[in-house]
Amino acid sequence: MAVYNYDVVVLGSGPAGEGAAMNAAKAGRKVAVVDDRREVGGNCTHLGTIPSKALRHSVRQIMQFNTNPMFRQIGEPRWFSFPDVLKSAERVIAKQVTSRTGYYARNRIDVFFGTGSFADEQTIEVVCPNGVLETLSAKQVIIATGSRPYRPADVDFNHPRVYDSDTILTLSHTPRRLIIYGAGVIGSEYASIFSGLGVLVDLIDNRDQLLSFLDSEISDALSYHLRTNNVLIRHNEEYERIEGLDNGVILHLKSGKKIKADALLWCNGRTGNTDKLGLENIGIHVNSRGQVQVDEHYRTEVENIYAAGDVIGWPSLASAAADQGRSAAGSIVDNGSWRIVDDIPTGIYTIPEISSIGKNEHELTKAKIPYEVGKAFFKSMARAQISHEPVGMLKILFHRETLEVLGVHCFGYQASEIVHIGQAIMNQKGEANTLKYFVNTTFNYPTMAEAYRVAAFDGLNRLF
Ligand SMILES: Cc1cc2nc3c(=O)[nH]c(=O)nc-3n(C[C@H](O)[C@H](O)[C@H](O)COP(=O)(O)OP(=O)(O)OC[C@H]3O[C@@H](n4cnc5c(N)ncnc54)[C@H](O)[C@@H]3O)c2cc1C
């Protein structure tokens, strides 16, 4: 049996695995990547970020068509089916796979398709789909195997009307009524997608506020816009049981309520993909959510083994996973690319879109920091009016004495893009990270970025 020798073996080809593999390969290491799909890209490309964002984009286009009076000249509002919008997501996935496959080839990284597990600290066994067993030896291993939806034992996911965020991508019809259990980021995003398709959605939240980590004004705005789009949000609810019927599902809540729908989408938690890794063979422990613990260098409790991405838990974002992977490889190759990935913006692709960076009002008030607020409402901005996108607001929080920008919170059109202007300014030192930048800089007109200038003037006007 042949043994392939590598400097670094990366388990998983999602953003964390790709970031790790590319950095190690560029530093001259001989690298292999193992993934248990037959294509690269990880869950991010095949089941998570990419399909959900492509679905959302198509739904937004449909909503534009149905609400912009200009389109009435070519036809009445119409509804598209979920399988219709899924087709465009599949096209994007295929393009992503092609691009990403090219990156591995160009960087001379070997890709093995199969399930990888540790025989010992330096030996990975890969069971390929055809049953062949490949053995890879490595000086260092990076675990980047991601996560999957958490499936509690008392929910029957084999029932044809019960889905999770992976299996929803096999839905072959458009339900009239859908229960989404779990109102975190994934649940709220799917509530936007389905309600945009005209589905009546019951969004079940275990807490009393949607996405409570957000600035409360933005969380309130999200609730308002979901509700106006036919999402019934039910706060402080927990399931007792889920009853599958031939033609639907009944959700029994601990509060005594019963909700009936054509289907249920479970969006409550995720678990790390560590169960098939043979971690018991090498003494790496996982927590109750199957996640591996790492130090600030992304090193596990075994010296030559690192981990990055969803498999280590927070923040479980593709954006952070890619940087964590790169940083883990940076720890190994020592090329100056190691960093702790903690300055992560929030990007939530609900309808409306949400993005933020830095502190929110609640945090600043609690810390007794004397801040002031500057706002720009999209309904008054030329670019938003031209784009038929009146919903939204940019809010800048700044220190009332030093004018330092402390937080940027935004919802509406292009929110996840324009937040990066605020992020760039907040990362500057001295006067460069103050509100003055926005009033002393000429912005293209009309742009959404101009919201910074409007919000900055609004904020300065509040000072005395
Ligand atoms: C519906 C949804 C929407 C999301 N939207 C966003 C978003 O808009 N923005 C954002 O930043 N993040 C988003 N995320 C989160 C994002 O997808 C994850 O944070 C990201 O995929 C994590 O990347 P990763 O590299 O850690 O792992 P993954 O992308 O999960 O990839 C891990 C890969 O390893 C493979 N694997 C597992 N076990 C083994 C094994 N034993 N051997 C070999 N291979 C193995 C897996 O099959 C998978 O291919 C979303 C997630 C979901 C579910």
XYZ file of C-alpha atoms and ligand atoms in Angstrom:
517
model
C 0.000 0.000 0.000
C 1.424 3.353 -1.095
C 1.887 6.101 1.467
C 1.886 9.680 0.166
C 4.155 12.057 2.050
C 3.211 15.697 2.653
C 4.321 18.576 4.789
C 0.731 19.627 5.512
C -2.529 17.720 5.112
C -5.745 19.737 5.364
C -8.997 17.968 6.159
C -11.882 19.790 4.475
C -12.013 22.098 1.440
C -14.419 24.772 2.715
C -13.170 28.341 3.276
C -11.034 27.313 6.278
C -9.411 24.396 4.441
C -8.856 26.429 1.307
C -7.351 29.378 3.221
C -5.036 26.998 5.071
C -3.982 24.997 2.015
C -3.270 28.051 -0.154
C -1.165 29.765 2.507
C 0.877 26.623 3.214
C 1.379 25.922 -0.511
C 2.421 29.502 -1.249
C 5.008 29.182 1.528
C 6.532 26.254 -0.381
C 5.016 23.369 1.598
C 3.857 20.165 -0.076
C 0.138 20.154 0.641
C -2.787 17.754 0.257
C -6.451 18.471 0.894
C -9.009 15.785 1.732
C -12.746 16.311 1.339
C -15.558 13.819 1.682
C -17.536 15.287 -1.226
C -16.622 14.700 -4.821
C -16.119 18.415 -5.344
C -14.202 21.133 -3.513
C -15.829 24.141 -1.812
C -17.105 22.578 1.403
C -20.510 23.062 2.924
C -20.051 26.784 2.338
C -20.274 26.335 -1.428
C -22.640 23.380 -1.592
C -25.085 23.771 1.294
C -24.589 27.007 3.213
C -23.403 30.466 2.235
C -23.428 30.229 -1.546
C -26.804 28.547 -2.195
C -28.588 30.665 0.427
C -27.144 33.902 -0.951
C -27.925 32.927 -4.534
C -31.490 32.032 -3.503
C -31.840 35.351 -1.753
C -30.565 37.256 -4.765
C -33.135 35.595 -7.053
C -35.917 36.245 -4.562
C -34.923 39.914 -4.329
C -35.098 40.185 -8.115
C -38.584 38.662 -8.047
C -39.612 41.103 -5.313
C -38.267 43.992 -7.399
C -40.223 42.774 -10.395
C -43.386 42.454 -8.342
C -43.145 45.819 -6.585
C -41.488 48.219 -9.050
C -44.300 49.875 -11.092
C -42.000 50.126 -14.134
C -42.245 46.355 -14.661
C -46.051 46.486 -14.929
C -45.540 47.509 -18.547
C -44.234 44.024 -19.287
C -46.423 41.939 -17.006
C -48.389 41.508 -13.820
C -46.660 40.470 -10.568
C -46.031 36.740 -10.521
C -44.697 34.129 -8.170
C -41.832 31.822 -8.897
C -41.435 28.386 -7.317
C -38.663 27.387 -4.938
C -37.275 24.871 -7.500
C -37.129 27.742 -10.046
C -34.910 29.873 -7.846
C -32.888 26.847 -6.799
C -31.772 26.390 -10.414
C -29.928 29.698 -10.421
C -28.254 28.741 -7.114
C -27.057 25.503 -8.692
C -25.489 27.447 -11.548
C -23.547 29.609 -9.083
C -22.383 26.533 -7.134
C -21.042 24.970 -10.347
C -19.123 28.160 -11.207
C -17.664 28.329 -7.695
C -16.519 24.710 -7.893
C -14.788 25.394 -11.224
C -12.969 28.464 -9.887
C -11.923 26.765 -6.659
C -10.781 23.577 -8.375
C -8.508 25.802 -10.465
C -6.935 27.371 -7.364
C -5.840 23.945 -6.068
C -4.447 22.927 -9.466
C -2.545 26.194 -9.919
C -0.962 25.891 -6.480
C 0.026 22.230 -7.025
C -2.124 21.046 -4.130
C -3.224 17.403 -4.338
C -6.921 16.887 -3.638
C -8.190 13.541 -2.336
C -11.938 12.909 -2.330
C -12.906 10.647 0.562
C -13.449 10.592 4.315
C -10.277 11.312 6.242
C -9.461 10.070 9.730
C -6.422 9.951 11.984
C -4.613 6.607 12.303
C -2.064 8.475 14.423
C -0.860 12.096 14.827
C 0.963 12.040 11.499
C -1.061 9.567 9.469
C -4.374 10.226 7.754
C -6.357 7.415 6.214
C -8.716 8.372 3.419
C -11.587 6.072 2.503
C -12.444 6.971 -1.096
C -15.956 6.594 -2.557
C -14.815 3.506 -4.515
C -13.723 1.867 -1.250
C -9.983 2.344 -1.877
C -7.986 3.323 1.208
C -5.265 5.939 0.709
C -2.705 6.703 3.401
C -1.207 10.176 3.740
C 1.597 11.055 6.088
C 2.017 14.659 7.234
C 4.243 16.744 9.479
C 1.257 18.922 10.322
C -2.479 18.428 9.920
C -5.134 21.149 9.835
C -8.673 20.077 10.715
C -11.161 22.175 8.731
C -14.081 19.794 8.514
C -16.772 22.366 9.252
C -20.171 21.735 10.767
C -23.612 20.392 9.950
C -27.113 21.106 11.268
C -27.648 19.856 14.809
C -30.321 17.139 14.780
C -31.919 16.361 18.146
C -32.887 12.695 18.555
C -36.578 13.454 19.121
C -37.074 15.162 15.744
C -37.729 12.781 12.832
C -35.604 14.156 10.014
C -36.558 11.161 7.860
C -40.097 12.522 7.633
C -40.543 13.962 4.103
C -41.965 17.250 5.463
C -39.176 17.917 7.975
C -36.080 19.663 6.618
C -32.880 21.181 7.924
C -30.752 23.847 6.233
C -28.938 21.124 4.212
C -31.956 19.133 3.037
C -34.077 22.208 2.274
C -32.031 22.418 -0.918
C -33.832 19.255 -2.083
C -37.308 20.783 -1.630
C -39.132 20.072 -4.888
C -42.212 22.273 -4.386
C -43.158 25.605 -2.801
C -45.014 25.138 0.490
C -47.935 27.473 1.110
C -47.106 27.617 4.792
C -43.721 26.910 6.384
C -42.625 26.703 10.003
C -39.026 27.756 10.589
C -37.859 26.542 13.978
C -34.952 28.659 15.201
C -34.649 32.392 14.552
C -30.889 32.750 14.437
C -29.107 34.074 11.361
C -29.879 31.021 9.192
C -33.534 30.848 10.270
C -34.047 34.582 9.723
C -32.377 34.442 6.299
C -34.586 31.544 5.184
C -37.649 33.340 6.600
C -36.778 36.227 4.238
C -36.243 33.903 1.277
C -39.487 31.965 1.683
C -41.654 34.962 2.553
C -40.211 36.691 -0.525
C -41.598 33.780 -2.534
C -45.053 34.393 -1.063
C -44.880 31.592 1.522
C -46.592 32.240 4.861
C -43.844 31.721 7.422
C -44.079 31.040 11.160
C -40.665 31.910 12.604
C -40.208 30.340 16.023
C -37.734 32.142 18.262
C -36.529 30.738 21.599
C -35.720 34.295 22.744
C -37.612 37.537 23.186
C -35.785 39.526 20.501
C -34.631 38.613 16.999
C -30.837 38.354 16.669
C -30.337 39.967 20.061
C -26.607 40.524 19.444
C -27.530 43.280 16.957
C -28.102 46.926 17.718
C -31.684 46.846 19.012
C -32.889 49.476 16.511
C -31.716 47.227 13.672
C -33.177 44.096 15.230
C -36.506 45.957 15.575
C -36.323 47.045 11.941
C -35.735 43.454 10.844
C -38.745 42.258 12.855
C -40.906 45.009 11.329
C -39.917 44.204 7.749
C -40.269 40.444 8.200
C -43.724 40.958 9.687
C -44.840 43.234 6.868
C -43.750 40.465 4.501
C -46.024 37.865 6.110
C -43.624 36.325 8.625
C -45.326 35.584 11.934
C -42.591 35.794 14.574
C -43.330 33.869 17.751
C -40.923 34.757 20.556
C -40.037 32.806 23.708
C -41.295 29.507 22.330
C -39.817 26.018 22.554
C -40.927 22.845 20.830
C -42.464 19.995 22.757
C -42.745 17.681 19.779
C -43.008 17.702 16.042
C -45.800 15.588 14.584
C -45.375 14.524 10.962
C -48.563 14.123 8.905
C -49.082 12.801 5.383
C -49.787 16.311 4.150
C -47.771 18.448 6.559
C -46.431 18.946 10.053
C -47.856 20.037 13.391
C -45.478 21.787 15.749
C -46.518 21.370 19.381
C -45.032 24.127 21.530
C -44.356 23.943 25.261
C -46.639 26.976 25.652
C -49.553 24.776 24.521
C -49.828 26.255 21.012
C -50.097 24.027 17.954
C -49.001 25.271 14.558
C -49.756 23.422 11.330
C -47.849 23.930 8.101
C -46.972 22.145 4.868
C -43.371 21.715 6.006
C -40.968 22.518 8.831
C -37.434 23.832 8.440
C -35.236 23.145 11.460
C -32.628 25.891 11.959
C -31.671 25.377 15.584
C -27.950 24.938 16.105
C -25.028 23.249 14.422
C -22.563 20.570 15.400
C -18.908 20.162 14.434
C -17.942 17.465 11.900
C -15.584 15.568 14.170
C -17.292 12.214 14.677
C -15.576 10.473 11.747
C -12.097 11.872 12.350
C -10.843 9.201 14.743
C -9.851 11.912 17.232
C -9.953 9.304 19.985
C -6.868 7.743 18.327
C -4.804 10.858 18.983
C -6.245 12.221 22.235
C -8.093 15.298 20.916
C -11.265 16.000 22.880
C -14.425 17.690 21.587
C -17.165 19.583 23.453
C -20.877 18.706 23.508
C -21.311 20.401 20.115
C -18.538 18.325 18.537
C -16.167 21.305 18.426
C -12.388 21.198 18.871
C -10.639 23.642 21.191
C -7.645 25.596 19.906
C -5.212 28.148 21.307
C -4.596 31.577 19.762
C -2.369 29.928 17.144
C -5.232 27.607 16.100
C -3.273 24.698 17.578
C -5.195 21.843 19.206
C -4.075 19.937 22.281
C -1.833 17.852 19.993
C 1.243 19.830 18.950
C 1.313 19.202 15.190
C -2.459 19.385 14.708
C -4.331 22.630 14.083
C -8.014 23.418 13.509
C -9.953 26.294 11.937
C -13.412 27.259 10.738
C -16.780 26.035 11.981
C -15.175 23.011 13.623
C -13.763 25.308 16.338
C -17.106 27.092 16.922
C -17.476 30.894 17.092
C -18.124 32.813 14.896
C -19.040 30.071 12.399
C -18.831 32.334 9.388
C -17.240 31.650 6.031
C -15.584 35.064 6.198
C -13.811 34.227 9.457
C -13.171 30.579 8.522
C -11.051 31.554 5.516
C -8.924 33.881 7.656
C -8.640 31.370 10.502
C -7.454 28.721 8.029
C -4.892 31.109 6.572
C -3.804 32.046 10.080
C -3.483 28.400 11.185
C -1.214 27.725 8.210
C 0.596 30.979 9.041
C 1.383 29.550 12.487
C 2.964 26.528 10.808
C 4.937 28.212 8.037
C 5.820 31.307 10.072
C 5.523 33.721 7.123
C 4.005 36.613 9.087
C 0.417 35.747 8.142
C -0.647 34.519 11.583
C -3.227 36.672 13.351
C -6.056 36.204 15.808
C -9.242 36.566 13.796
C -11.477 38.625 16.045
C -12.388 41.835 14.181
C -15.263 40.252 12.330
C -18.047 42.316 10.802
C -21.612 41.031 10.987
C -23.156 40.339 7.595
C -26.715 39.023 7.639
C -28.488 38.459 4.345
C -32.030 38.837 5.502
C -34.409 41.079 3.556
C -33.446 43.807 4.422
C -29.745 43.008 4.600
C -27.903 43.854 7.837
C -24.293 44.596 8.571
C -22.372 46.054 11.463
C -18.936 46.496 12.975
C -17.805 47.715 16.373
C -19.835 48.466 19.459
C -23.607 48.944 19.572
C -25.534 51.492 21.630
C -26.317 49.043 24.411
C -22.632 48.123 24.840
C -21.452 51.745 24.789
C -24.095 52.830 27.298
C -23.202 49.952 29.590
C -19.513 50.910 29.375
C -20.443 54.559 30.134
C -18.763 55.834 26.976
C -20.134 59.254 25.974
C -21.109 58.568 22.403
C -23.294 60.373 19.895
C -25.300 59.072 16.945
C -25.383 60.128 13.285
C -27.931 58.606 10.909
C -28.684 58.524 7.217
C -32.012 57.164 6.043
C -31.912 55.482 2.646
C -35.357 56.761 1.665
C -33.839 60.260 1.297
C -30.743 59.190 -0.618
C -30.557 59.576 -4.378
C -28.905 56.220 -5.082
C -31.462 54.340 -2.995
C -34.308 56.142 -4.743
C -32.838 55.392 -8.176
C -32.419 51.745 -7.187
C -35.982 51.565 -5.870
C -34.533 50.590 -2.470
C -35.988 52.998 0.092
C -35.711 50.662 3.106
C -32.659 51.130 5.277
C -30.458 53.250 7.438
C -26.799 53.768 8.256
C -25.999 54.667 11.828
C -22.560 55.796 13.005
C -21.758 55.786 16.717
C -18.880 58.064 17.648
C -17.202 59.468 20.756
C -18.680 62.906 21.377
C -15.324 64.403 22.452
C -12.715 62.698 20.278
C -15.102 61.975 17.347
C -13.595 58.474 17.101
C -15.874 56.098 15.215
C -16.934 53.390 17.665
C -19.516 51.447 15.706
C -21.285 51.313 12.352
C -24.693 49.676 12.061
C -26.538 49.426 8.826
C -29.544 47.759 7.267
C -30.924 47.883 3.752
C -29.540 47.930 0.231
C -25.799 47.119 0.030
C -25.441 47.134 3.838
C -22.891 44.322 3.832
C -20.772 46.181 1.250
C -20.772 49.683 2.667
C -20.006 48.567 6.220
C -16.442 47.966 5.052
C -15.878 51.701 4.588
C -16.592 52.154 8.290
C -14.418 49.155 9.100
C -11.476 50.638 7.178
C -11.791 53.967 8.993
C -12.147 52.317 12.411
C -8.896 50.445 11.781
C -6.944 53.696 11.298
C -4.960 55.343 14.064
C -5.240 58.863 15.508
C -7.418 61.483 13.772
C -7.836 59.209 10.770
C -10.418 57.115 12.590
C -12.776 59.979 13.395
C -15.994 61.295 11.916
C -13.951 64.061 10.223
C -12.936 61.635 7.482
C -16.505 61.434 6.246
C -17.088 65.189 6.111
C -13.690 66.029 4.627
C -13.811 63.432 1.857
C -15.574 63.733 -1.478
C -17.814 60.750 -2.134
C -19.011 59.638 -5.547
C -22.557 60.786 -6.148
C -24.978 59.134 -6.193
C -23.736 56.188 -4.119
C -24.869 54.249 -1.091
C -21.453 55.047 0.423
C -22.544 58.681 0.568
C -24.690 57.614 3.550
C -21.515 57.992 5.648
C -21.279 61.686 4.785
C -24.958 62.277 5.502
C -24.768 60.359 8.798
C -21.571 62.196 9.818
C -23.163 65.632 9.283
C -26.246 64.457 11.158
C -24.040 63.349 14.058
C -21.999 66.573 14.147
C -25.219 68.577 14.208
C -26.149 66.866 17.473
C -23.005 68.105 19.236
C -23.021 71.297 21.275
C -27.618 28.309 5.354
C -26.289 28.903 5.712
C -25.983 30.183 5.320
C -24.757 30.756 5.640
N -24.485 32.022 5.233
C -23.293 32.579 5.515
C -22.970 33.887 5.054
O -23.781 34.538 4.402
N -21.756 34.399 5.335
C -20.834 33.697 6.048
O -19.723 34.217 6.268
N -21.107 32.452 6.508
C -22.306 31.877 6.258
N -22.597 30.609 6.686
C -21.594 29.881 7.465
C -20.539 29.272 6.551
O -21.132 28.484 5.545
C -19.586 28.443 7.385
O -19.068 29.268 8.407
C -18.442 27.918 6.542
O -18.919 27.023 5.582
C -17.405 27.217 7.414
O -16.347 26.856 6.606
P -15.403 25.636 6.982
O -14.285 25.687 6.021
O -15.116 25.645 8.418
O -16.258 24.311 6.716
P -17.270 23.811 5.634
O -17.631 24.841 4.647
O -18.343 23.185 6.442
O -16.447 22.676 4.857
C -15.953 21.537 5.513
C -15.760 20.421 4.501
O -15.122 19.314 5.148
C -15.788 18.111 4.769
N -15.566 17.068 5.766
C -16.208 16.847 6.943
N -15.691 15.763 7.575
C -14.704 15.289 6.776
C -13.806 14.189 6.877
N -13.794 13.369 7.927
N -12.942 13.987 5.855
C -12.929 14.801 4.773
N -13.756 15.861 4.641
C -14.623 16.114 5.623
C -17.250 18.567 4.684
O -18.063 17.653 3.969
C -17.080 19.886 3.946
O -16.996 19.671 2.558
C -23.811 30.014 6.371
C -24.106 28.699 6.769
C -25.334 28.144 6.446
C -25.641 26.741 6.862
